[in-house]
Amino acid sequence: MTLRAGWGRFRPSETRVARARAQADVAAALAAGPLIARGNGRAYGDSAVSPGLTLEMRAMDRMLSFDAETGVLVAEAGVLLADIIGCFLPRGWFPWVTPGTRFVTLGGAIAADVHGKNHHIDGGFGSFVESVEVMGAGGRVTRAAPGDDLFGWTLGGMGLTGVILRAAIRLRPVATGWIVQDMRATQTLEATIDMMDATLSAPYSVAWLDCVTTGPMMGRGLVMLGRHAEVADLPPSQRGRPYETPNKPTLRLPFDLPAVALNPVTRHAFNALYYWNGRRKPGPRLVDWASYFYPLDAILDWNRGYGRAGFLQFQCALPQDSARAGLTALLGAIARSGEASALSVLKRFGAQDGRFSFPMAGYTLALDFPANDRSLKLMETLDQITLDHGGRFYLAKDARLPRAVLEASDDRVPAFRAMRAATGAAGRFISLQSERLGL
Amino acid sequence: MSGRVQGPVLILGASSDMARAVARGFAAKGCAIQLAARDPDRLADDKADLETRYGVAVSLHAVDALDIESHAGFVSGLPALPAIAVCAIGLMGDQDENEIDMTRAAQILRSNFEGPASLLAVLANAMEARGSGTLVGISSVAGERGRASNYVYGSAKAGFTAFLSGLRNRLAQKGVHVVTVLPGFVATRMTEGMDLPKKLVAEPAEVATAIVAAVEKSRNVIYVRRIWGLIMAIIKAIPEQIFKKTSI
Ligand SMILES: Cc1cc2nc3c(=O)[nH]c(=O)nc-3n(C[C@H](O)[C@H](O)[C@H](O)COP(=O)(O)OP(=O)(O)OC[C@H]3O[C@@H](n4cnc5c(N)ncnc54)[C@H](O)[C@@H]3O)c2cc1C
Ligand SMILES: NC(=O)c1ccc[n+]([C@@H]2O[C@H](COP(=O)([O-])OP(=O)(O)OC[C@H]3O[C@@H](n4cnc5c(N)ncnc54)[C@H](OP(=O)(O)O)[C@@H]3O)[C@@H](O)[C@H]2O)c1
């Protein structure tokens, strides 16, 4: 037995752990009892920890083929996006969709149907998955493509349809390893939303929100727009090596910081600093891909910054119609509670199909809080506001959602359960999250 | 002999976690790779992986360390005599079983010492005749001092370590370099399920990086993590009178 938790390190649990190196290992593990697949453990909560066996997929990380005509890569599920970028950016390819960390596996990206800063234009990770091979409850391997039931449920299915063994994904041709970033500061939440609504044609768009300041300035922020740079965007000296970017050293947080390190005061300072930093450098500038997409990856193990108790993420999606009111209410509740969130990220979502994927056309807000009773209490309030505005919750970030709240937020739950019962997956693929939420 | 590595690189025991990482390490440098294992059919996906990631040529070969008679034919049957050969073959077994089942104990001794030594000897002779090459033997810190908890495995590794040292000495003036690798704990199939001090366990990729660097710099003996040099120095310094009563 080993202690495992998600990225938030909230309430670790004892679980049996095994490593799969090949398909036969998955079959053997499955024959022995219920399990859940675990990728690189970047989901914040308990979705990749099983009360039975937690089957680590990282060692199944072989890339099997790449078609330079179509950009289709076939790989095992344990391959990291970081490895895909490492191998293919020098050849002119980049993932179409990437979350805010490159240290996720292909399997994890599919199981959560992750979104990037381009969902409003390109959709989620699943839009670029050509096929998946899944080992189901009976140990049989099925290849599924868009349109197939299994495909639809596996995208966003949080490992609960089976173990993803391999997938074929399409990569995006890029001319350089650089992003042209345009950072714009806004003074109010209204202005932030207006700005994001007015810049829908920007390929990448994300905003950081100030969740500390109360009053009219609440929700002021930095809207960061971006697009892949063309060779002509680079300074002449770099045009000959368009994919080369500075190799920034990564830092590692070698020990847990005391919980007070990120107390409201430091978070307040962090927020203000970020705000003024953004004000100083308006207008477009070139940013290397790693700094643009993965600022947090520069500090490995940064999750230790919240101390031993860990931290919690809250991420909801709100439909376009009620997003303004919903976001105002969410930020209001946070401001009133005095629990500033160090990282508050607002993104646009475009239309989304998918049987159980998280996004919906509108906005998504992600916040993190130190794990303590006050945060847990605040999150209940945020749950209610989300429900009141027709929103739903991101299971990849969740560690504490009550079952009733999930059910009230998502009318797809009964069909998901029925699928799990009919395929036998319910008794075979079990995570602490699926048990908590009755999935 | 230092600087850029050149292939082909032969990996013996290519199905092991450590070997897979080592193959990637050399392929990332652009080296052609020869993967050899008892059951090469199982390596088809690993071949595809190296080709897809690094665009290098990869060939698969069958080898059994215990089939000594086959070794000369195995080496002459390779598409090219490798520039570098890495032996990751090893077998730990279960110490309790190794104490009472002498057939099993002999298998452990032979799989860690006799077999790998024979393979490297055949390769060494061919490289000596050519006048160039690098041999890398993955031995173990377990060979540094016999301990109750795994002395059957450890004594075989001790033999292998001594063999590598002698081979290095013999070939030092012949253009052939020998690297001895003494990893501490590594997270592989061999150690899966063992309760090891987390801070001391290396990932296979870390071992691979250390091995590629050791070949580039023509290092003689590496511990992968320096701390193991210190740990083993202390363990070796304990007087036998005291050591025999400990359970390290
Ligand atoms: C700093 C940071 C930023 C992030 N930013 C974003 C973001 O911008 N957008 C976004 O969408 N997400 C984001 N995330 C969340 C992250 O992308 C997802 O949680 C993703 O699923 C993690 O992948 P993983 O490989 O670590 O999977 P894990 O965390 O190990 O597992 C996550 C889920 O995937 C399942 N799973 C993993 N592998 C398999 C498999 N082979 N077969 C079946 N099921 C499998 C698990 O069972 C579990 O349900 C972020 C996370 C971090 C830490
Ligand atoms: N893991 C550690 O903590 C650690 C520490 C120090 C040293 N080492 C050494 O590192 C090396 C790699 O081991 P590992 O940790 O990666 O474990 P592993 O996965 O068990 O690797 C052992 C390898 O040896 C092969 N092998 C065993 N007997 C063989 C034979 N008769 N003929 C051909 N191949 C044979 C196995 O092949 P099959 O797949 O066919 O069985 C396997 O590929 C070994 O020499 C080991 O002793 C390991």
Tab-separated table of C-alpha atoms in Angstrom, chain A residues 2-4 17-19 21 59-66 73-74 76 79 83 87-88 91 166 254, chain B residues 15 17 20 24 42 44-46 48-55 187-190 192 198-199 203-204:
chain	number	residue	atom	x	y	z
A	2	THR	CA	1.198	3.468	-0.873
A	3	LEU	CA	-0.119	6.928	-0.156
A	4	ARG	CA	-1.388	8.702	-3.253
A	17	VAL	CA	-0.033	0.697	-6.935
A	18	ALA	CA	1.251	-1.175	-9.979
A	19	ARG	CA	3.028	-0.015	-13.109
A	21	ARG	CA	4.673	-1.464	-19.130
A	59	ALA	CA	5.822	3.471	-18.423
A	60	MET	CA	3.550	2.810	-21.403
A	61	ASP	CA	5.020	5.759	-23.205
A	62	ARG	CA	6.011	4.537	-26.621
A	63	MET	CA	5.412	6.637	-29.681
A	64	LEU	CA	4.386	4.212	-32.395
A	65	SER	CA	4.157	6.159	-35.628
A	66	PHE	CA	4.015	9.647	-37.062
A	73	LEU	CA	0.858	10.695	-34.097
A	74	VAL	CA	-0.007	7.270	-32.712
A	76	GLU	CA	0.739	4.835	-26.007
A	79	VAL	CA	3.442	9.589	-23.272
A	83	ASP	CA	7.809	14.518	-24.783
A	87	CYS	CA	10.252	15.433	-30.309
A	88	PHE	CA	7.990	17.282	-32.674
A	91	ARG	CA	10.102	19.262	-36.758
A	166	ARG	CA	-3.137	4.028	-27.259
A	254	PRO	CA	12.465	20.679	-2.574
B	15	SER	CA	13.396	-5.312	-22.397
B	17	ASP	CA	13.191	-0.503	-17.913
B	20	ARG	CA	14.744	1.189	-22.594
B	24	ARG	CA	16.425	6.455	-25.798
B	42	ARG	CA	8.211	-8.115	-27.552
B	44	ALA	CA	8.467	-4.240	-31.781
B	45	ASP	CA	6.835	-1.252	-30.055
B	46	ASP	CA	10.149	-0.140	-28.572
B	48	ALA	CA	8.789	1.887	-33.358
B	49	ASP	CA	9.226	4.275	-30.428
B	50	LEU	CA	12.896	4.935	-31.094
B	51	GLU	CA	12.251	5.362	-34.809
B	52	THR	CA	9.297	7.697	-34.273
B	53	ARG	CA	10.931	9.815	-31.597
B	54	TYR	CA	14.429	10.098	-32.962
B	55	GLY	CA	14.379	8.950	-36.583
B	187	ALA	CA	12.512	2.357	-10.012
B	188	THR	CA	12.203	-0.604	-12.395
B	189	ARG	CA	10.430	-3.942	-12.676
B	190	MET	CA	13.211	-5.402	-10.510
B	192	GLU	CA	8.666	-2.833	-8.020
B	198	LYS	CA	12.036	7.286	-1.804
B	199	LYS	CA	14.745	9.930	-1.775
B	203	GLU	CA	14.207	6.951	-12.310
B	204	PRO	CA	15.566	4.912	-15.247
